[in-house]
Amino acid sequence: MPSARRGKEQAIRTYKLCLLGFGNVNRALVSLLQQKDEWLRDRGIGWNICGVASRRLGWVANPEGCDPAKLQDLNPENSGGSGELADDLQDWLRRSRPDVVFEATSLDPDTGQPAIDYIRAALHAGAHAITANKGPVVHAYRELQALAEVQKRFFRFEATVMDGVPIFSLFRESLAAVELKSLRGILNSTTNVVLSGMEEGLSFEDALAQAQKIGVAETDASHDIDGWDAAVKVAALVNVLMGIRLRIEEVQREGIRGLTGEKVRAALNRGCRYKLVCRAGRDGNSVTASVRPEILPISDPLAGVSGTSSIVSFETDIFPGLTITEFNPGVQATAYGMLSDLIGIADREKSSSALATEQEQ
Ligand SMILES: NC(=O)c1ccc[n+]([C@@H]2O[C@H](COP(=O)([O-])OP(=O)(O)OC[C@H]3O[C@@H](n4cnc5c(N)ncnc54)[C@H](OP(=O)(O)O)[C@@H]3O)[C@@H](O)[C@H]2O)c1
């Protein structure tokens, strides 16, 4: 092995990773870890997947590390080869001893559970917790953040809003001294795809059926169509970026069910577009937030965002207008949000240990 490479190998810290929820997002994360493995090792980050769990898989633990190439075949009928089955969450954490737990279970918008309990247990067990699930951020951000600080661990959630787009880290790091006054955006892709379909001549029902056919919308799309998903995202952004407690019920919410193809096309003929717009505005220590269909002039940057793309525009005390647009994201972008959280944590740990060494000398 060349000496430069050997030097890098010596500096590698291998993180024991556990995946809680093994659907689209965490499976994409495994592929991404494999794809970026060399880059990560060059940055001093090694990894081993020591546990995988889901409702149907149960709690699979393997402290020696699972073979990532075989993980994609893991299914409820074939979990034995990857490790031993633990009895429950606590037993799983005890056996797999993770440094980081990636939580990507299904969203329960009403309670954020059981993901909140999972993250709490991971932090108590001494692991960092990274989630793609908006529920814990909306329902328990302050508690989990405080617990992470007590445990000297990190709670991170970059993938929860606009997939892997660096919004939370942008405000935490580069915009740390900036005050967010308001935000406006399009944060739900299903409704945006349905609105685009109606502009192209379809009825509401046909546009929704088409969105379901191409896999953008779920069979029961009411969560998106009635504005719940967008409201959850607004609440997550407000709770974290404005530091103001906002519950989902406090977001004024109207979905796109009341719109017809005729209405949408009539607006287009007048040079305007219907969009499901998310808004939040700070007023002192309180905030007003809404999700509702609005008619926007074509010249509005939000009007130019169609299909599965999304956009958010921030008004701050320093930057009057700062806009981020995400074009056609895939699940890989969400997985990237989680990977970027891992890289951020590893970098922080590296800096703290370098500082500690310096102080000892
Ligand atoms: N897909 C995206 O692009 C995207 C983007 C941003 C955020 N997210 C968020 O990321 C999370 C995961 O999304 P996904 O697309 O990967 O969902 P998914 O494909 O439906 O996978 C969900 C996983 O969670 C597991 N699960 C559900 N309830 C559980 C419970 N009570 N205990 C343990 N495991 C449980 C499921 O287990 P079984 O399969 O065994 O039932 C499944 O493995 C969701 O919160 C979602 O809102 C997703």
PDB file of C-alpha atoms and ligand atoms in Angstrom, residues 20-25 54-57 104-107 114 118 132-134 159 163 331 334, ligand 1:
ATOM      1  CA  LEU A  20     -34.260   1.835  11.729  1.00  0.00           C
ATOM      2  CA  GLY A  21     -36.846   1.449   8.972  1.00  0.00           C
ATOM      3  CA  PHE A  22     -35.641  -0.273   5.830  1.00  0.00           C
ATOM      4  CA  GLY A  23     -37.771   1.147   3.033  1.00  0.00           C
ATOM      5  CA  ASN A  24     -36.891   3.436   0.121  1.00  0.00           C
ATOM      6  CA  VAL A  25     -34.780   5.920   2.079  1.00  0.00           C
ATOM      7  CA  SER A  54     -38.318  -2.614  10.471  1.00  0.00           C
ATOM      8  CA  ARG A  55     -41.865  -3.583  11.440  1.00  0.00           C
ATOM      9  CA  ARG A  56     -41.767  -6.784   9.406  1.00  0.00           C
ATOM     10  CA  LEU A  57     -38.003  -7.567   9.548  1.00  0.00           C
ATOM     11  CA  ALA A 104     -36.366   6.402   8.479  1.00  0.00           C
ATOM     12  CA  THR A 105     -39.661   4.876   9.546  1.00  0.00           C
ATOM     13  CA  SER A 106     -43.067   6.004   8.305  1.00  0.00           C
ATOM     14  CA  LEU A 107     -44.401   9.404   9.331  1.00  0.00           C
ATOM     15  CA  PRO A 114     -42.916   5.654  17.433  1.00  0.00           C
ATOM     16  CA  TYR A 118     -36.777   5.341  18.774  1.00  0.00           C
ATOM     17  CA  ALA A 132     -35.562  11.599   7.543  1.00  0.00           C
ATOM     18  CA  ASN A 133     -38.869  11.580   9.416  1.00  0.00           C
ATOM     19  CA  LYS A 134     -40.574  14.947   9.950  1.00  0.00           C
ATOM     20  CA  ALA A 159     -33.456  14.989   4.885  1.00  0.00           C
ATOM     21  CA  ASP A 163     -34.913  15.986   0.699  1.00  0.00           C
ATOM     22  CA  VAL A 331     -34.848   9.244  -3.221  1.00  0.00           C
ATOM     23  CA  THR A 334     -33.078  12.192   0.580  1.00  0.00           C
TER      24      THR A 334
HETATM   25  N1  LIG B   1     -39.131   8.725   0.119  1.00  0.00           N
HETATM   26  C1  LIG B   1     -38.646   9.945   0.153  1.00  0.00           C
HETATM   27  O1  LIG B   1     -38.133  10.458  -0.845  1.00  0.00           O
HETATM   28  C2  LIG B   1     -38.666  10.753   1.425  1.00  0.00           C
HETATM   29  C3  LIG B   1     -38.255  12.100   1.374  1.00  0.00           C
HETATM   30  C4  LIG B   1     -38.174  12.815   2.576  1.00  0.00           C
HETATM   31  C5  LIG B   1     -38.547  12.218   3.765  1.00  0.00           C
HETATM   32  N2  LIG B   1     -39.007  10.914   3.765  1.00  0.00           N
HETATM   33  C6  LIG B   1     -39.396  10.322   5.043  1.00  0.00           C
HETATM   34  O2  LIG B   1     -38.511   9.241   5.329  1.00  0.00           O
HETATM   35  C7  LIG B   1     -39.206   8.212   6.037  1.00  0.00           C
HETATM   36  C8  LIG B   1     -39.052   6.874   5.289  1.00  0.00           C
HETATM   37  O3  LIG B   1     -39.565   7.030   3.983  1.00  0.00           O
HETATM   38  P1  LIG B   1     -39.539   5.788   2.960  1.00  0.00           P
HETATM   39  O4  LIG B   1     -39.887   6.344   1.627  1.00  0.00           O
HETATM   40  O5  LIG B   1     -38.284   5.017   3.126  1.00  0.00           O
HETATM   41  O6  LIG B   1     -40.768   4.944   3.510  1.00  0.00           O
HETATM   42  P2  LIG B   1     -41.090   3.390   3.234  1.00  0.00           P
HETATM   43  O7  LIG B   1     -40.440   2.945   1.988  1.00  0.00           O
HETATM   44  O8  LIG B   1     -42.551   3.246   3.398  1.00  0.00           O
HETATM   45  O9  LIG B   1     -40.345   2.659   4.458  1.00  0.00           O
HETATM   46  C9  LIG B   1     -40.756   2.837   5.774  1.00  0.00           C
HETATM   47  C10 LIG B   1     -40.012   1.853   6.632  1.00  0.00           C
HETATM   48  O10 LIG B   1     -40.387   2.107   7.983  1.00  0.00           O
HETATM   49  C11 LIG B   1     -40.713   0.864   8.581  1.00  0.00           C
HETATM   50  N3  LIG B   1     -41.650   1.099   9.666  1.00  0.00           N
HETATM   51  C12 LIG B   1     -42.853   1.680   9.614  1.00  0.00           C
HETATM   52  N4  LIG B   1     -43.409   1.740  10.840  1.00  0.00           N
HETATM   53  C13 LIG B   1     -42.510   1.162  11.675  1.00  0.00           C
HETATM   54  C14 LIG B   1     -42.479   0.922  13.058  1.00  0.00           C
HETATM   55  N5  LIG B   1     -43.499   1.252  13.844  1.00  0.00           N
HETATM   56  N6  LIG B   1     -41.378   0.315  13.590  1.00  0.00           N
HETATM   57  C15 LIG B   1     -40.337  -0.045  12.813  1.00  0.00           C
HETATM   58  N7  LIG B   1     -40.308   0.157  11.481  1.00  0.00           N
HETATM   59  C16 LIG B   1     -41.379   0.758  10.930  1.00  0.00           C
HETATM   60  C17 LIG B   1     -41.291   0.026   7.475  1.00  0.00           C
HETATM   61  O11 LIG B   1     -41.208  -1.313   7.862  1.00  0.00           O
HETATM   62  P3  LIG B   1     -41.920  -2.527   7.074  1.00  0.00           P
HETATM   63  O12 LIG B   1     -41.568  -2.347   5.633  1.00  0.00           O
HETATM   64  O13 LIG B   1     -41.311  -3.717   7.676  1.00  0.00           O
HETATM   65  O14 LIG B   1     -43.380  -2.371   7.328  1.00  0.00           O
HETATM   66  C18 LIG B   1     -40.353   0.390   6.329  1.00  0.00           C
HETATM   67  O15 LIG B   1     -39.191  -0.378   6.386  1.00  0.00           O
HETATM   68  C19 LIG B   1     -40.657   8.675   6.169  1.00  0.00           C
HETATM   69  O16 LIG B   1     -40.841   9.275   7.426  1.00  0.00           O
HETATM   70  C20 LIG B   1     -40.786   9.710   5.058  1.00  0.00           C
HETATM   71  O17 LIG B   1     -41.765  10.693   5.350  1.00  0.00           O
HETATM   72  C21 LIG B   1     -39.059  10.176   2.641  1.00  0.00           C
END
